[in-house]
Amino acid sequence: KATEHGDYTYAYDQLDQLNQANNPDPLPDEAYTYDPVGNRKTDSQVPGEWTYNQADQLISYGKYKQAFDADGNLV
């Protein structure tokens, strides 16, 4: 995508999941990986692994944590 800040380009895997974002300078490029069910597992700009609960809800990524109540609401 061309913008006034420069060109952004994106690459996707065979499941149409974003796996590469090339950003204009000075922004860093980004890369992502996924587990077999499609949950993001890594982000090159967020150190650490992404983890999910049994309902496939994201509960932590890098230094960040979040929780869900019994109804599946983010708390």
mmCIF file of N, CA and C in Angstrom:
data_model
loop_
_atom_site.group_PDB
_atom_site.id
_atom_site.type_symbol
_atom_site.label_atom_id
_atom_site.label_comp_id
_atom_site.label_asym_id
_atom_site.label_seq_id
_atom_site.Cartn_x
_atom_site.Cartn_y
_atom_site.Cartn_z
ATOM 1 N N LYS A 1 0.848 -1.163 0.000
ATOM 2 C CA LYS A 1 0.000 0.000 0.000
ATOM 3 C C LYS A 1 0.900 1.233 0.000
ATOM 4 N N ALA A 2 0.694 2.123 -0.918
ATOM 5 C CA ALA A 2 1.468 3.354 -1.001
ATOM 6 C C ALA A 2 0.801 4.444 -0.167
ATOM 7 N N THR A 3 1.594 5.104 0.673
ATOM 8 C CA THR A 3 1.093 6.207 1.491
ATOM 9 C C THR A 3 2.081 7.371 1.396
ATOM 10 N N GLU A 4 1.728 8.475 2.014
ATOM 11 C CA GLU A 4 2.638 9.619 2.025
ATOM 12 C C GLU A 4 3.895 9.346 2.838
ATOM 13 N N HIS A 5 3.885 8.273 3.671
ATOM 14 C CA HIS A 5 5.038 7.906 4.492
ATOM 15 C C HIS A 5 5.939 6.897 3.793
ATOM 16 N N GLY A 6 5.479 6.315 2.706
ATOM 17 C CA GLY A 6 6.224 5.295 1.990
ATOM 18 C C GLY A 6 5.348 4.097 1.689
ATOM 19 N N ASP A 7 5.975 3.069 1.147
ATOM 20 C CA ASP A 7 5.235 1.871 0.740
ATOM 21 C C ASP A 7 5.226 0.816 1.841
ATOM 22 N N TYR A 8 4.060 0.257 2.069
ATOM 23 C CA TYR A 8 3.885 -0.882 2.951
ATOM 24 C C TYR A 8 3.580 -2.086 2.071
ATOM 25 N N THR A 9 4.246 -3.210 2.312
ATOM 26 C CA THR A 9 3.936 -4.430 1.570
ATOM 27 C C THR A 9 3.684 -5.559 2.561
ATOM 28 N N TYR A 10 2.825 -6.483 2.167
ATOM 29 C CA TYR A 10 2.411 -7.558 3.053
ATOM 30 C C TYR A 10 2.536 -8.893 2.341
ATOM 31 N N ALA A 11 2.857 -9.942 3.106
ATOM 32 C CA ALA A 11 2.923 -11.301 2.574
ATOM 33 C C ALA A 11 2.074 -12.200 3.463
ATOM 34 N N TYR A 12 1.472 -13.197 2.846
ATOM 35 C CA TYR A 12 0.567 -14.104 3.545
ATOM 36 C C TYR A 12 0.978 -15.537 3.285
ATOM 37 N N ASP A 13 0.677 -16.419 4.237
ATOM 38 C CA ASP A 13 0.967 -17.839 4.053
ATOM 39 C C ASP A 13 -0.162 -18.513 3.277
ATOM 40 N N GLN A 14 -0.070 -19.830 3.133
ATOM 41 C CA GLN A 14 -1.056 -20.572 2.349
ATOM 42 C C GLN A 14 -2.442 -20.584 2.976
ATOM 43 N N LEU A 15 -2.546 -20.197 4.252
ATOM 44 C CA LEU A 15 -3.849 -20.095 4.926
ATOM 45 C C LEU A 15 -4.341 -18.649 4.979
ATOM 46 N N ASP A 16 -3.694 -17.769 4.213
ATOM 47 C CA ASP A 16 -4.028 -16.340 4.150
ATOM 48 C C ASP A 16 -3.818 -15.613 5.472
ATOM 49 N N GLN A 17 -2.866 -16.092 6.267
ATOM 50 C CA GLN A 17 -2.502 -15.418 7.502
ATOM 51 C C GLN A 17 -1.322 -14.490 7.216
ATOM 52 N N LEU A 18 -1.380 -13.289 7.739
ATOM 53 C CA LEU A 18 -0.291 -12.336 7.572
ATOM 54 C C LEU A 18 0.974 -12.898 8.210
ATOM 55 N N ASN A 19 2.044 -13.063 7.424
ATOM 56 C CA ASN A 19 3.289 -13.545 8.005
ATOM 57 C C ASN A 19 4.461 -12.585 7.815
ATOM 58 N N GLN A 20 4.273 -11.523 7.042
ATOM 59 C CA GLN A 20 5.334 -10.536 6.842
ATOM 60 C C GLN A 20 4.712 -9.180 6.541
ATOM 61 N N ALA A 21 5.197 -8.150 7.228
ATOM 62 C CA ALA A 21 4.805 -6.776 6.945
ATOM 63 C C ALA A 21 6.085 -5.984 6.754
ATOM 64 N N ASN A 22 6.275 -5.470 5.555
ATOM 65 C CA ASN A 22 7.449 -4.659 5.258
ATOM 66 C C ASN A 22 7.023 -3.200 5.287
ATOM 67 N N ASN A 23 7.613 -2.469 6.218
ATOM 68 C CA ASN A 23 7.226 -1.092 6.482
ATOM 69 C C ASN A 23 8.277 -0.122 5.945
ATOM 70 N N PRO A 24 7.862 1.097 5.613
ATOM 71 C CA PRO A 24 8.841 2.084 5.164
ATOM 72 C C PRO A 24 9.732 2.514 6.333
ATOM 73 N N ASP A 25 10.947 2.957 6.013
ATOM 74 C CA ASP A 25 11.850 3.478 7.042
ATOM 75 C C ASP A 25 11.224 4.702 7.684
ATOM 76 N N PRO A 26 11.370 4.905 8.954
ATOM 77 C CA PRO A 26 12.227 4.197 9.904
ATOM 78 C C PRO A 26 11.515 3.074 10.657
ATOM 79 N N LEU A 27 10.332 2.694 10.242
ATOM 80 C CA LEU A 27 9.576 1.645 10.930
ATOM 81 C C LEU A 27 10.217 0.286 10.697
ATOM 82 N N PRO A 28 10.275 -0.559 11.736
ATOM 83 C CA PRO A 28 10.845 -1.898 11.543
ATOM 84 C C PRO A 28 9.875 -2.802 10.791
ATOM 85 N N ASP A 29 10.432 -3.727 10.021
ATOM 86 C CA ASP A 29 9.603 -4.754 9.395
ATOM 87 C C ASP A 29 9.122 -5.715 10.471
ATOM 88 N N GLU A 30 8.060 -6.439 10.170
ATOM 89 C CA GLU A 30 7.485 -7.365 11.142
ATOM 90 C C GLU A 30 7.301 -8.729 10.501
ATOM 91 N N ALA A 31 7.452 -9.782 11.319
ATOM 92 C CA ALA A 31 7.234 -11.155 10.863
ATOM 93 C C ALA A 31 6.443 -11.898 11.937
ATOM 94 N N TYR A 32 5.576 -12.807 11.505
ATOM 95 C CA TYR A 32 4.696 -13.527 12.418
ATOM 96 C C TYR A 32 4.718 -15.023 12.101
ATOM 97 N N THR A 33 4.514 -15.834 13.144
ATOM 98 C CA THR A 33 4.324 -17.272 12.955
ATOM 99 C C THR A 33 3.031 -17.681 13.655
ATOM 100 N N TYR A 34 2.510 -18.840 13.263
ATOM 101 C CA TYR A 34 1.219 -19.322 13.761
ATOM 102 C C TYR A 34 1.316 -20.789 14.151
ATOM 103 N N ASP A 35 0.456 -21.204 15.072
ATOM 104 C CA ASP A 35 0.378 -22.614 15.429
ATOM 105 C C ASP A 35 -0.540 -23.337 14.428
ATOM 106 N N PRO A 36 -0.654 -24.668 14.533
ATOM 107 C CA PRO A 36 -1.453 -25.417 13.549
ATOM 108 C C PRO A 36 -2.929 -25.043 13.469
ATOM 109 N N VAL A 37 -3.489 -24.427 14.523
ATOM 110 C CA VAL A 37 -4.902 -24.040 14.472
ATOM 111 C C VAL A 37 -5.096 -22.570 14.123
ATOM 112 N N GLY A 38 -3.999 -21.869 13.780
ATOM 113 C CA GLY A 38 -4.108 -20.504 13.305
ATOM 114 C C GLY A 38 -3.895 -19.411 14.327
ATOM 115 N N ASN A 39 -3.513 -19.780 15.552
ATOM 116 C CA ASN A 39 -3.215 -18.767 16.563
ATOM 117 C C ASN A 39 -1.820 -18.203 16.336
ATOM 118 N N ARG A 40 -1.684 -16.900 16.425
ATOM 119 C CA ARG A 40 -0.358 -16.289 16.281
ATOM 120 C C ARG A 40 0.509 -16.737 17.448
ATOM 121 N N LYS A 41 1.745 -17.162 17.148
ATOM 122 C CA LYS A 41 2.665 -17.636 18.170
ATOM 123 C C LYS A 41 3.823 -16.680 18.410
ATOM 124 N N THR A 42 4.269 -15.978 17.377
ATOM 125 C CA THR A 42 5.368 -15.032 17.553
ATOM 126 C C THR A 42 5.135 -13.801 16.694
ATOM 127 N N ASP A 43 5.733 -12.722 17.168
ATOM 128 C CA ASP A 43 5.731 -11.441 16.459
ATOM 129 C C ASP A 43 7.140 -10.892 16.616
ATOM 130 N N SER A 44 7.799 -10.605 15.527
ATOM 131 C CA SER A 44 9.192 -10.170 15.603
ATOM 132 C C SER A 44 9.371 -8.876 16.399
ATOM 133 N N GLN A 45 8.327 -8.108 16.604
ATOM 134 C CA GLN A 45 8.420 -6.861 17.350
ATOM 135 C C GLN A 45 7.935 -6.981 18.796
ATOM 136 N N VAL A 46 7.466 -8.156 19.191
ATOM 137 C CA VAL A 46 7.019 -8.398 20.570
ATOM 138 C C VAL A 46 7.782 -9.608 21.095
ATOM 139 N N PRO A 47 8.853 -9.381 21.858
ATOM 140 C CA PRO A 47 9.647 -10.509 22.360
ATOM 141 C C PRO A 47 8.802 -11.459 23.199
ATOM 142 N N GLY A 48 9.038 -12.736 23.041
ATOM 143 C CA GLY A 48 8.330 -13.751 23.803
ATOM 144 C C GLY A 48 7.227 -14.397 22.985
ATOM 145 N N GLU A 49 6.754 -15.506 23.509
ATOM 146 C CA GLU A 49 5.734 -16.283 22.814
ATOM 147 C C GLU A 49 4.333 -15.818 23.178
ATOM 148 N N TRP A 50 3.419 -16.052 22.289
ATOM 149 C CA TRP A 50 2.010 -15.759 22.518
ATOM 150 C C TRP A 50 1.360 -17.061 23.006
ATOM 151 N N THR A 51 0.560 -16.984 24.073
ATOM 152 C CA THR A 51 -0.092 -18.181 24.597
ATOM 153 C C THR A 51 -1.601 -17.988 24.652
ATOM 154 N N TYR A 52 -2.298 -19.119 24.569
ATOM 155 C CA TYR A 52 -3.759 -19.127 24.471
ATOM 156 C C TYR A 52 -4.328 -20.112 25.486
ATOM 157 N N ASN A 53 -5.571 -19.870 25.904
ATOM 158 C CA ASN A 53 -6.240 -20.818 26.783
ATOM 159 C C ASN A 53 -6.916 -21.901 25.938
ATOM 160 N N GLN A 54 -7.662 -22.789 26.589
ATOM 161 C CA GLN A 54 -8.293 -23.899 25.867
ATOM 162 C C GLN A 54 -9.374 -23.444 24.899
ATOM 163 N N ALA A 55 -9.867 -22.225 25.061
ATOM 164 C CA ALA A 55 -10.870 -21.669 24.148
ATOM 165 C C ALA A 55 -10.209 -20.869 23.013
ATOM 166 N N ASP A 56 -8.877 -21.008 22.880
ATOM 167 C CA ASP A 56 -8.108 -20.276 21.856
ATOM 168 C C ASP A 56 -8.189 -18.766 22.018
ATOM 169 N N GLN A 57 -8.342 -18.308 23.256
ATOM 170 C CA GLN A 57 -8.328 -16.871 23.548
ATOM 171 C C GLN A 57 -6.902 -16.491 23.958
ATOM 172 N N LEU A 58 -6.410 -15.402 23.403
ATOM 173 C CA LEU A 58 -5.062 -14.942 23.708
ATOM 174 C C LEU A 58 -4.976 -14.509 25.166
ATOM 175 N N ILE A 59 -4.069 -15.145 25.952
ATOM 176 C CA ILE A 59 -3.941 -14.795 27.368
ATOM 177 C C ILE A 59 -2.609 -14.123 27.692
ATOM 178 N N SER A 60 -1.609 -14.282 26.830
ATOM 179 C CA SER A 60 -0.363 -13.543 27.045
ATOM 180 C C SER A 60 0.409 -13.438 25.743
ATOM 181 N N TYR A 61 1.116 -12.326 25.629
ATOM 182 C CA TYR A 61 2.021 -12.126 24.501
ATOM 183 C C TYR A 61 3.109 -11.181 24.963
ATOM 184 N N GLY A 62 4.355 -11.638 24.815
ATOM 185 C CA GLY A 62 5.461 -10.859 25.342
ATOM 186 C C GLY A 62 5.281 -10.653 26.834
ATOM 187 N N LYS A 63 5.388 -9.413 27.284
ATOM 188 C CA LYS A 63 5.231 -9.107 28.708
ATOM 189 C C LYS A 63 3.792 -8.807 29.100
ATOM 190 N N TYR A 64 2.873 -8.895 28.165
ATOM 191 C CA TYR A 64 1.477 -8.544 28.412
ATOM 192 C C TYR A 64 0.637 -9.771 28.740
ATOM 193 N N LYS A 65 -0.290 -9.603 29.678
ATOM 194 C CA LYS A 65 -1.206 -10.684 30.060
ATOM 195 C C LYS A 65 -2.625 -10.141 30.075
ATOM 196 N N GLN A 66 -3.572 -11.023 29.783
ATOM 197 C CA GLN A 66 -4.980 -10.649 29.858
ATOM 198 C C GLN A 66 -5.779 -11.870 30.272
ATOM 199 N N ALA A 67 -6.990 -11.645 30.764
ATOM 200 C CA ALA A 67 -7.819 -12.733 31.279
ATOM 201 C C ALA A 67 -9.243 -12.596 30.750
ATOM 202 N N PHE A 68 -9.956 -13.710 30.820
ATOM 203 C CA PHE A 68 -11.341 -13.773 30.368
ATOM 204 C C PHE A 68 -12.196 -14.347 31.477
ATOM 205 N N ASP A 69 -13.431 -13.859 31.584
ATOM 206 C CA ASP A 69 -14.350 -14.413 32.574
ATOM 207 C C ASP A 69 -15.012 -15.671 32.002
ATOM 208 N N ALA A 70 -15.899 -16.286 32.790
ATOM 209 C CA ALA A 70 -16.534 -17.542 32.398
ATOM 210 C C ALA A 70 -17.386 -17.409 31.134
ATOM 211 N N ASP A 71 -17.832 -16.189 30.817
ATOM 212 C CA ASP A 71 -18.632 -15.957 29.610
ATOM 213 C C ASP A 71 -17.778 -15.619 28.394
ATOM 214 N N GLY A 72 -16.446 -15.612 28.577
ATOM 215 C CA GLY A 72 -15.558 -15.321 27.464
ATOM 216 C C GLY A 72 -15.276 -13.851 27.246
ATOM 217 N N ASN A 73 -15.657 -13.018 28.201
ATOM 218 C CA ASN A 73 -15.418 -11.577 28.087
ATOM 219 C C ASN A 73 -14.025 -11.231 28.587
ATOM 220 N N LEU A 74 -13.353 -10.349 27.890
ATOM 221 C CA LEU A 74 -12.057 -9.858 28.331
ATOM 222 C C LEU A 74 -12.251 -9.024 29.587
ATOM 223 N N VAL A 75 -11.480 -9.356 30.648
ATOM 224 C CA VAL A 75 -11.601 -8.619 31.915
ATOM 225 C C VAL A 75 -10.305 -7.916 32.273
#
